[in-house]
Amino acid sequence: MNNMYFTEEHELFRKSFQEFLQKEVVPHIEKWEKTGTIERFIWKKFGDMGYFGITYPEQYGGMDLDLFYTVIFLEELQKINSGGFAAAMWAHSYLAMTHLLKEGDERIKEEYLAPSIAGDKIGCLCITEPFGGSDVAGMKSTAVKKGDKYILNGSKTFITNGIYSDYLVVAAKTDASKGAKGMSIFLVDRDTPGISATKLDKLGWRASDTAEIAFDNVEIPAENLMGEENLGFSYIMQHFALERLIMGVNAHARAEFALDYTINYMGEREAFGKTIDKFQALRHSVADMASEVEMCKEFNYSIVKRMIDGVYVVKEASMSKLLSTKIADDVIYKCLQFLGGYGYMEDYPLARLFRDSRLGPIGGGTSEILREIIAKMVIDKKEYKPAAE
């Protein structure tokens, strides 16, 4: 283990989290993958153990730990081979809850953040729209001020926890004439009249519920506006760096899991009188893959460290997601091949891993969008500044 970044306390946390996952989560994974419904009890167990509050302030029930504990949380979730379960957990903890912490007022933190940390309330973040995709600024959803309320209309799609969550963090245009500068963030209760959600049928991430959500004249109390009106776009951009880094870390973790499993398999599988880990073509391919994964991992850890030090890492986080997700897909593709026919069987882990991994270059900013962001920074010398907090 990399002692430059992880202390003995980190490793004790890793071990206890591994044991928790094996005992409380792994026995249910197959069922959740089949039903597409993660039962409520597991959210409460995560909450009771403090796992949703790793980096959150103690005053709301969090543990106030450093970001490397989050890295451990993410890595170990990838290694139980359900990208969907992992996504449901981190989308709650790091997408929805991040906005509550950063933009929510004291009432919102008490009524929503604290119960989210405790595992009593589940959140989702609603940004992507059916016709917008990665074009966040082109958002069509509107929230029009009317007295002491905002009237929300529009739709969102590909929303993780979009069916079973208790509240929604929603981005909408409050001033359509201002483009990206006219967007705001709202907290919306699930039981508010006018909200309907449809479950989507996905290639992978089968355990998580992913929804298309429609808002039809949904009335939001004005006090549920989070942060300043019309500053929503900068808040979203602010948190994208963390989301991209999370997806980069997830990618190196699942690639490492695939490689470890495959190396183990190759040591047991015999062909032509010897185990297949003795064949040079396969050995050299493993050497290449191990090198790439190790470089990803070191790069990702270094970005986490910079984030802890207060550096705004939008370029590096975009690079992390772009490269790590590509390498993860390549590694998992090859590892499946090394299992031969068994790689194609759902009884073996590589089939699901292959499907789950494929979302990496798509979700949280497509690789194409990331390349354009990186190109702007590298070629056009564009500088992205964090939103003023």
Short mmCIF file of C-alpha atoms in Angstrom, two decimals, residues 209-371:
data_model
loop_
_atom_site.label_atom_id
_atom_site.label_comp_id
_atom_site.label_asym_id
_atom_site.label_seq_id
_atom_site.Cartn_x
_atom_site.Cartn_y
_atom_site.Cartn_z
CA ASP A 209 -32.16 3.03 -9.91
CA THR A 210 -31.66 5.54 -12.70
CA ALA A 211 -34.56 7.76 -13.65
CA GLU A 212 -36.02 10.18 -16.09
CA ILE A 213 -37.86 12.78 -14.00
CA ALA A 214 -40.56 15.23 -15.07
CA PHE A 215 -41.53 18.40 -13.19
CA ASP A 216 -44.98 19.76 -13.95
CA ASN A 217 -45.69 23.08 -12.19
CA VAL A 218 -43.87 21.92 -9.07
CA GLU A 219 -44.11 24.53 -6.31
CA ILE A 220 -40.86 25.01 -4.39
CA PRO A 221 -40.80 27.22 -1.27
CA ALA A 222 -38.46 30.20 -1.90
CA GLU A 223 -36.33 29.20 1.10
CA ASN A 224 -35.39 26.01 -0.77
CA LEU A 225 -33.28 28.02 -3.20
CA MET A 226 -29.71 27.00 -2.36
CA GLY A 227 -27.00 29.62 -2.43
CA GLU A 228 -27.56 32.75 -4.54
CA GLU A 229 -30.09 33.01 -7.33
CA ASN A 230 -28.48 32.70 -10.80
CA LEU A 231 -25.16 31.36 -9.44
CA GLY A 232 -26.12 27.72 -9.96
CA PHE A 233 -23.87 27.12 -12.95
CA SER A 234 -20.73 28.13 -11.05
CA TYR A 235 -21.74 25.89 -8.12
CA ILE A 236 -22.18 22.95 -10.49
CA MET A 237 -18.81 23.59 -12.15
CA GLN A 238 -17.21 23.93 -8.72
CA HIS A 239 -18.26 20.39 -7.77
CA PHE A 240 -17.59 18.77 -11.15
CA ALA A 241 -13.89 18.52 -10.29
CA LEU A 242 -14.74 16.24 -7.34
CA GLU A 243 -17.20 14.17 -9.41
CA ARG A 244 -14.62 13.64 -12.15
CA LEU A 245 -11.95 12.69 -9.66
CA ILE A 246 -14.36 10.23 -8.01
CA MET A 247 -14.96 8.62 -11.41
CA GLY A 248 -11.20 8.51 -12.07
CA VAL A 249 -10.59 6.78 -8.73
CA ASN A 250 -13.46 4.35 -9.37
CA ALA A 251 -11.87 3.50 -12.72
CA HIS A 252 -8.41 2.69 -11.39
CA ALA A 253 -9.99 0.64 -8.58
CA ARG A 254 -12.12 -1.53 -10.88
CA ALA A 255 -9.21 -1.99 -13.29
CA GLU A 256 -7.05 -3.15 -10.39
CA PHE A 257 -9.81 -5.51 -9.24
CA ALA A 258 -10.12 -6.97 -12.76
CA LEU A 259 -6.37 -7.42 -13.04
CA ASP A 260 -5.99 -9.06 -9.62
CA TYR A 261 -8.82 -11.46 -10.38
CA THR A 262 -7.41 -12.30 -13.82
CA ILE A 263 -3.84 -12.86 -12.58
CA ASN A 264 -5.25 -15.23 -9.97
CA TYR A 265 -7.31 -17.02 -12.63
CA MET A 266 -4.29 -17.33 -14.95
CA GLY A 267 -2.32 -18.97 -12.15
CA GLU A 268 -4.95 -21.70 -11.85
CA ARG A 269 -6.04 -22.19 -15.47
CA GLU A 270 -4.01 -24.79 -17.37
CA ALA A 271 -3.56 -25.14 -21.13
CA PHE A 272 -1.00 -27.17 -23.08
CA GLY A 273 0.48 -28.60 -19.90
CA LYS A 274 1.11 -25.37 -17.98
CA THR A 275 -0.77 -22.55 -16.31
CA ILE A 276 -1.56 -19.74 -18.72
CA ASP A 277 0.39 -17.18 -16.67
CA LYS A 278 3.51 -18.82 -18.15
CA PHE A 279 2.74 -17.77 -21.73
CA GLN A 280 4.82 -14.78 -22.72
CA ALA A 281 2.18 -13.02 -24.84
CA LEU A 282 -0.21 -13.00 -21.88
CA ARG A 283 2.51 -12.13 -19.34
CA HIS A 284 3.61 -9.10 -21.34
CA SER A 285 0.03 -7.93 -21.77
CA VAL A 286 -0.42 -8.13 -17.98
CA ALA A 287 2.81 -6.15 -17.55
CA ASP A 288 1.45 -3.37 -19.80
CA MET A 289 -1.88 -3.29 -18.00
CA ALA A 290 -0.34 -3.29 -14.53
CA SER A 291 1.90 -0.36 -15.56
CA GLU A 292 -1.01 1.69 -16.88
CA VAL A 293 -3.18 1.07 -13.83
CA GLU A 294 -0.32 1.96 -11.49
CA MET A 295 0.28 5.25 -13.32
CA CYS A 296 -3.44 6.11 -13.12
CA LYS A 297 -3.53 5.34 -9.45
CA GLU A 298 -0.47 7.44 -8.59
CA PHE A 299 -1.77 10.33 -10.69
CA ASN A 300 -5.18 10.14 -9.01
CA TYR A 301 -3.67 10.04 -5.52
CA SER A 302 -1.55 13.08 -6.31
CA ILE A 303 -4.65 15.02 -7.42
CA VAL A 304 -6.48 14.06 -4.21
CA LYS A 305 -3.52 15.42 -2.26
CA ARG A 306 -3.64 18.69 -4.21
CA MET A 307 -7.37 18.94 -3.61
CA ILE A 308 -6.79 18.51 0.13
CA ASP A 309 -4.21 21.31 -0.11
CA GLY A 310 -6.86 23.60 -1.58
CA VAL A 311 -5.75 23.59 -5.22
CA TYR A 312 -8.54 23.95 -7.82
CA VAL A 313 -7.85 20.82 -9.88
CA VAL A 314 -10.39 21.10 -12.69
CA LYS A 315 -7.81 20.33 -15.41
CA GLU A 316 -6.19 17.41 -13.59
CA ALA A 317 -9.54 15.94 -12.51
CA SER A 318 -10.75 16.08 -16.13
CA MET A 319 -7.53 14.35 -17.24
CA SER A 320 -7.98 11.77 -14.50
CA LYS A 321 -11.47 10.82 -15.62
CA LEU A 322 -10.58 10.88 -19.32
CA LEU A 323 -7.57 8.58 -19.01
CA SER A 324 -8.58 6.38 -16.07
CA THR A 325 -11.94 5.42 -17.56
CA LYS A 326 -10.34 4.62 -20.93
CA ILE A 327 -7.64 2.49 -19.31
CA ALA A 328 -10.22 0.73 -17.12
CA ASP A 329 -12.31 -0.19 -20.17
CA ASP A 330 -9.21 -1.44 -22.04
CA VAL A 331 -7.94 -3.47 -19.08
CA ILE A 332 -11.33 -5.04 -18.37
CA TYR A 333 -11.82 -5.85 -22.07
CA LYS A 334 -8.49 -7.69 -22.14
CA CYS A 335 -9.03 -9.41 -18.81
CA LEU A 336 -12.37 -10.76 -20.04
CA GLN A 337 -10.52 -12.13 -23.09
CA PHE A 338 -7.99 -13.90 -20.85
CA LEU A 339 -10.85 -15.82 -19.22
CA GLY A 340 -11.91 -17.10 -22.66
CA GLY A 341 -15.46 -18.46 -22.72
CA TYR A 342 -15.76 -18.01 -18.97
CA GLY A 343 -15.24 -14.28 -19.39
CA TYR A 344 -18.53 -14.18 -21.27
CA MET A 345 -20.46 -15.98 -18.51
CA GLU A 346 -22.47 -14.01 -15.97
CA ASP A 347 -21.29 -16.46 -13.26
CA TYR A 348 -17.83 -14.92 -13.53
CA PRO A 349 -17.19 -11.31 -12.43
CA LEU A 350 -15.73 -9.96 -15.68
CA ALA A 351 -19.04 -9.93 -17.58
CA ARG A 352 -20.71 -7.53 -15.15
CA LEU A 353 -17.51 -5.56 -14.67
CA PHE A 354 -17.29 -5.10 -18.45
CA ARG A 355 -20.86 -3.75 -18.61
CA ASP A 356 -20.53 -1.55 -15.53
CA SER A 357 -17.21 -0.06 -16.61
CA ARG A 358 -18.57 1.12 -19.94
CA LEU A 359 -20.38 4.01 -18.29
CA GLY A 360 -17.04 5.50 -17.21
CA PRO A 361 -16.35 7.48 -20.42
CA ILE A 362 -20.01 8.60 -20.60
CA GLY A 363 -21.34 9.66 -17.18
CA GLY A 364 -20.23 12.79 -15.32
CA GLY A 365 -19.01 14.48 -18.51
CA THR A 366 -18.31 12.46 -21.65
CA SER A 367 -14.74 11.90 -22.76
CA GLU A 368 -15.42 14.12 -25.77
CA ILE A 369 -16.49 17.03 -23.55
CA LEU A 370 -13.52 16.45 -21.25
CA ARG A 371 -11.12 16.57 -24.19
#
